Structure formats: C-alpha cells, structure tokens
Amino acid sequence: AQSVTQLDSHVSVSEGTPVLLRCNYSSSYSPSLFWYVQHPNKGLQLLLKYTSAATLVKGINGFEAEFKKSETSFHLTKPSAHMSDAAEYFCVVSDGKELTGGGNKLTFGTGTQLKVEL
Amino acid sequence: DTEVTQTPKHLVMGMTNKKSLKCEQHMGHRAMYWYKQKAKKPPELMFVYSYEKLSINESVPSRFSPECPNSSLLNLHLHALQPEDSALYLCASSQGRGPYEQYFGPGTRLTVT
C-alpha cells in the first residue's frame, strides 16, 4: 500500500521569497515520486520526478526536490517565488509495480494551494 | 513532444444526451488513463488501458464507457449522466511498462444539466 501526505493545504509567500511545499510518503516498495502543478482550469504539468537516481532532483521553472528516505519526505522548494507560480501542487507516488496488463497507478496527495503575493 | 490533446474543452449536456470525450497522444505511449477531478480535489482514476486493452476499471458506473480504438486514441462515451458527474475529465498517458510518469492533457470541463 502507498500513501502521500501533503502537510499544508495552503501556503502563502511573497514574490521573491523561498517556497517550501512539504510532502511525506509511505510505500511498501522503492517508490517513484513526482510533483505536478495545476493552474486553474488546466491539466496537470509534471514539475519533476524521482526514480531512484540522484536524491536531489531538479525540475522545470527553478523547482527542485530532495528525496530523504530516512524521513520518508520529498519536499518541493524554489529559491525565489514568482507570481506565475501561484497554482495547486500535487505530490504523487508510484510504488513501481506494474499493473496487470501494463500501466501504473499513481497515488495523489490532497494538494497544496500556493499563493504568491506582491 | 510531450503533448496530450483532449476535445472538447468544454461540454454541457443534459441527462438524456449521449456524448463522447476524445483524447490523443503521439508519444508512442502504450498506457492511457481517464481521471475525474472535482473542484479542489486530486484526480481520481477511472480507467486504465494498456496496449489497447482495458487494464483497470475503478468500479466506474456503466454510464461511462471507455474505448481505445488504437494506441494513440482514447475515447470516453457518456450516456444518461447525473449532475454529480459534472467535473474536469483528464486524460493521461505513460510508457507501457514500469513506474513511469504520466503526461496529462488539459482536460474537458463537463457540466451535466
């Protein structure tokens, strides 16, 4: 079984200040972890992914995340927030098990709404 | 190119109508997915197709009927929907084997009146 906990439902930062979105996971297997971003009335865009290579993962738009197995965490950070970063962010885990017949099942966190203020 | 396209962008239908949602990808992915997303919630998996065969049906009501005509196309046929079925319907695709990331389309905003 796998699960994801996003510790904050809402985060508010000022433009130009650091962003930290927290995520803890639980998985019976070596997990693959992802962060997705969703702007209003849009689909989900992949920000970055961890698949058992380097523990510090760099993504698009200046975001990065660090996989910490001992803490079962995969927090998302960005050094300097921009107004365009305001969106919903989902932490997602895949336990790596292939579904019978192919494909894989993702488990989503409940999401963190990021607000960026001037 | 990591693009998944979905049509239409918006759909309003009555409870007696029949309509279809369409999804297309040209990334050579062999797994395709339908999700339903209500406001302020994460996406919920509905169906998984892998190599054009239905792999998972997450106990979705029969008024939703998926179809995978070929490896690039995925349809969702809708019939006799209820107002509570109003939501954003997202399509996604991934490589067929392994813990690969899924790529999402922009979604179809469905309103059932």
CSV table of N, CA, C and O in Angstrom, one decimal, chain A residues 99-100 102 104-105, chain B residues 45-50 53-60 66:
chain,number,residue,atom,x,y,z
A,99,LEU,N,0.9,-2.6,-13.3
A,99,LEU,CA,-0.4,-3.2,-13.2
A,99,LEU,C,-0.5,-4.4,-14.1
A,99,LEU,O,0.1,-4.5,-15.1
A,100,THR,N,-1.4,-5.3,-13.7
A,100,THR,CA,-1.6,-6.5,-14.6
A,100,THR,C,-2.1,-5.9,-15.9
A,100,THR,O,-3.1,-5.2,-16.0
A,102,GLY,N,-0.3,-3.9,-17.7
A,102,GLY,CA,0.6,-2.8,-18.1
A,102,GLY,C,0.0,-1.5,-17.5
A,102,GLY,O,-1.1,-1.4,-17.0
A,104,ASN,N,0.7,2.0,-14.8
A,104,ASN,CA,1.0,2.0,-13.4
A,104,ASN,C,0.0,3.0,-12.7
A,104,ASN,O,-0.6,3.8,-13.3
A,105,LYS,N,-0.2,2.8,-11.4
A,105,LYS,CA,-1.2,3.5,-10.6
A,105,LYS,C,-0.5,4.5,-9.8
A,105,LYS,O,0.4,4.2,-9.1
B,45,LEU,N,-8.7,8.1,-10.4
B,45,LEU,CA,-8.5,7.2,-11.5
B,45,LEU,C,-9.9,6.6,-11.9
B,45,LEU,O,-10.6,6.1,-11.0
B,46,MET,N,-10.2,6.5,-13.2
B,46,MET,CA,-11.4,5.8,-13.6
B,46,MET,C,-11.0,4.6,-14.4
B,46,MET,O,-11.5,3.5,-14.0
B,47,PHE,N,-10.2,4.7,-15.4
B,47,PHE,CA,-9.9,3.6,-16.3
B,47,PHE,C,-8.4,3.6,-16.7
B,47,PHE,O,-7.9,4.7,-16.8
B,48,VAL,N,-7.9,2.4,-16.9
B,48,VAL,CA,-6.5,2.3,-17.5
B,48,VAL,C,-6.6,1.4,-18.7
B,48,VAL,O,-7.2,0.3,-18.6
B,49,TYR,N,-6.0,1.8,-19.8
B,49,TYR,CA,-5.9,1.0,-21.0
B,49,TYR,C,-4.4,0.8,-21.1
B,49,TYR,O,-3.6,1.7,-21.1
B,50,SER,N,-4.0,-0.5,-21.4
B,50,SER,CA,-2.6,-0.8,-21.7
B,50,SER,C,-2.6,-1.6,-22.9
B,50,SER,O,-3.2,-2.7,-23.0
B,53,LYS,N,-5.9,-2.6,-24.4
B,53,LYS,CA,-6.8,-3.4,-23.6
B,53,LYS,C,-7.1,-2.8,-22.3
B,53,LYS,O,-6.2,-2.2,-21.6
B,54,LEU,N,-8.4,-2.9,-21.9
B,54,LEU,CA,-8.7,-2.4,-20.6
B,54,LEU,C,-8.0,-3.1,-19.5
B,54,LEU,O,-8.2,-4.3,-19.3
B,55,SER,N,-7.2,-2.4,-18.7
B,55,SER,CA,-6.4,-2.9,-17.6
B,55,SER,C,-7.1,-2.8,-16.3
B,55,SER,O,-7.0,-3.6,-15.4
B,56,ILE,N,-7.7,-1.6,-16.1
B,56,ILE,CA,-8.3,-1.3,-14.8
B,56,ILE,C,-9.6,-0.5,-15.0
B,56,ILE,O,-9.7,0.4,-15.8
B,57,ASN,N,-10.7,-0.9,-14.3
B,57,ASN,CA,-11.9,-0.2,-14.2
B,57,ASN,C,-12.2,0.0,-12.7
B,57,ASN,O,-12.4,-1.0,-12.0
B,58,GLU,N,-12.0,1.2,-12.3
B,58,GLU,CA,-12.1,1.5,-10.8
B,58,GLU,C,-13.6,1.6,-10.4
B,58,GLU,O,-14.0,2.6,-9.8
B,59,SER,N,-14.4,0.5,-10.7
B,59,SER,CA,-15.8,0.5,-10.3
B,59,SER,C,-16.6,1.7,-10.7
B,59,SER,O,-17.4,2.3,-10.0
B,60,VAL,N,-16.3,2.1,-12.0
B,60,VAL,CA,-17.0,3.3,-12.5
B,60,VAL,C,-18.4,2.9,-13.0
B,60,VAL,O,-18.5,1.8,-13.7
B,66,PRO,N,-15.5,3.5,-21.7
B,66,PRO,CA,-14.3,3.8,-22.4
B,66,PRO,C,-14.1,3.0,-23.7
B,66,PRO,O,-14.7,1.9,-23.8
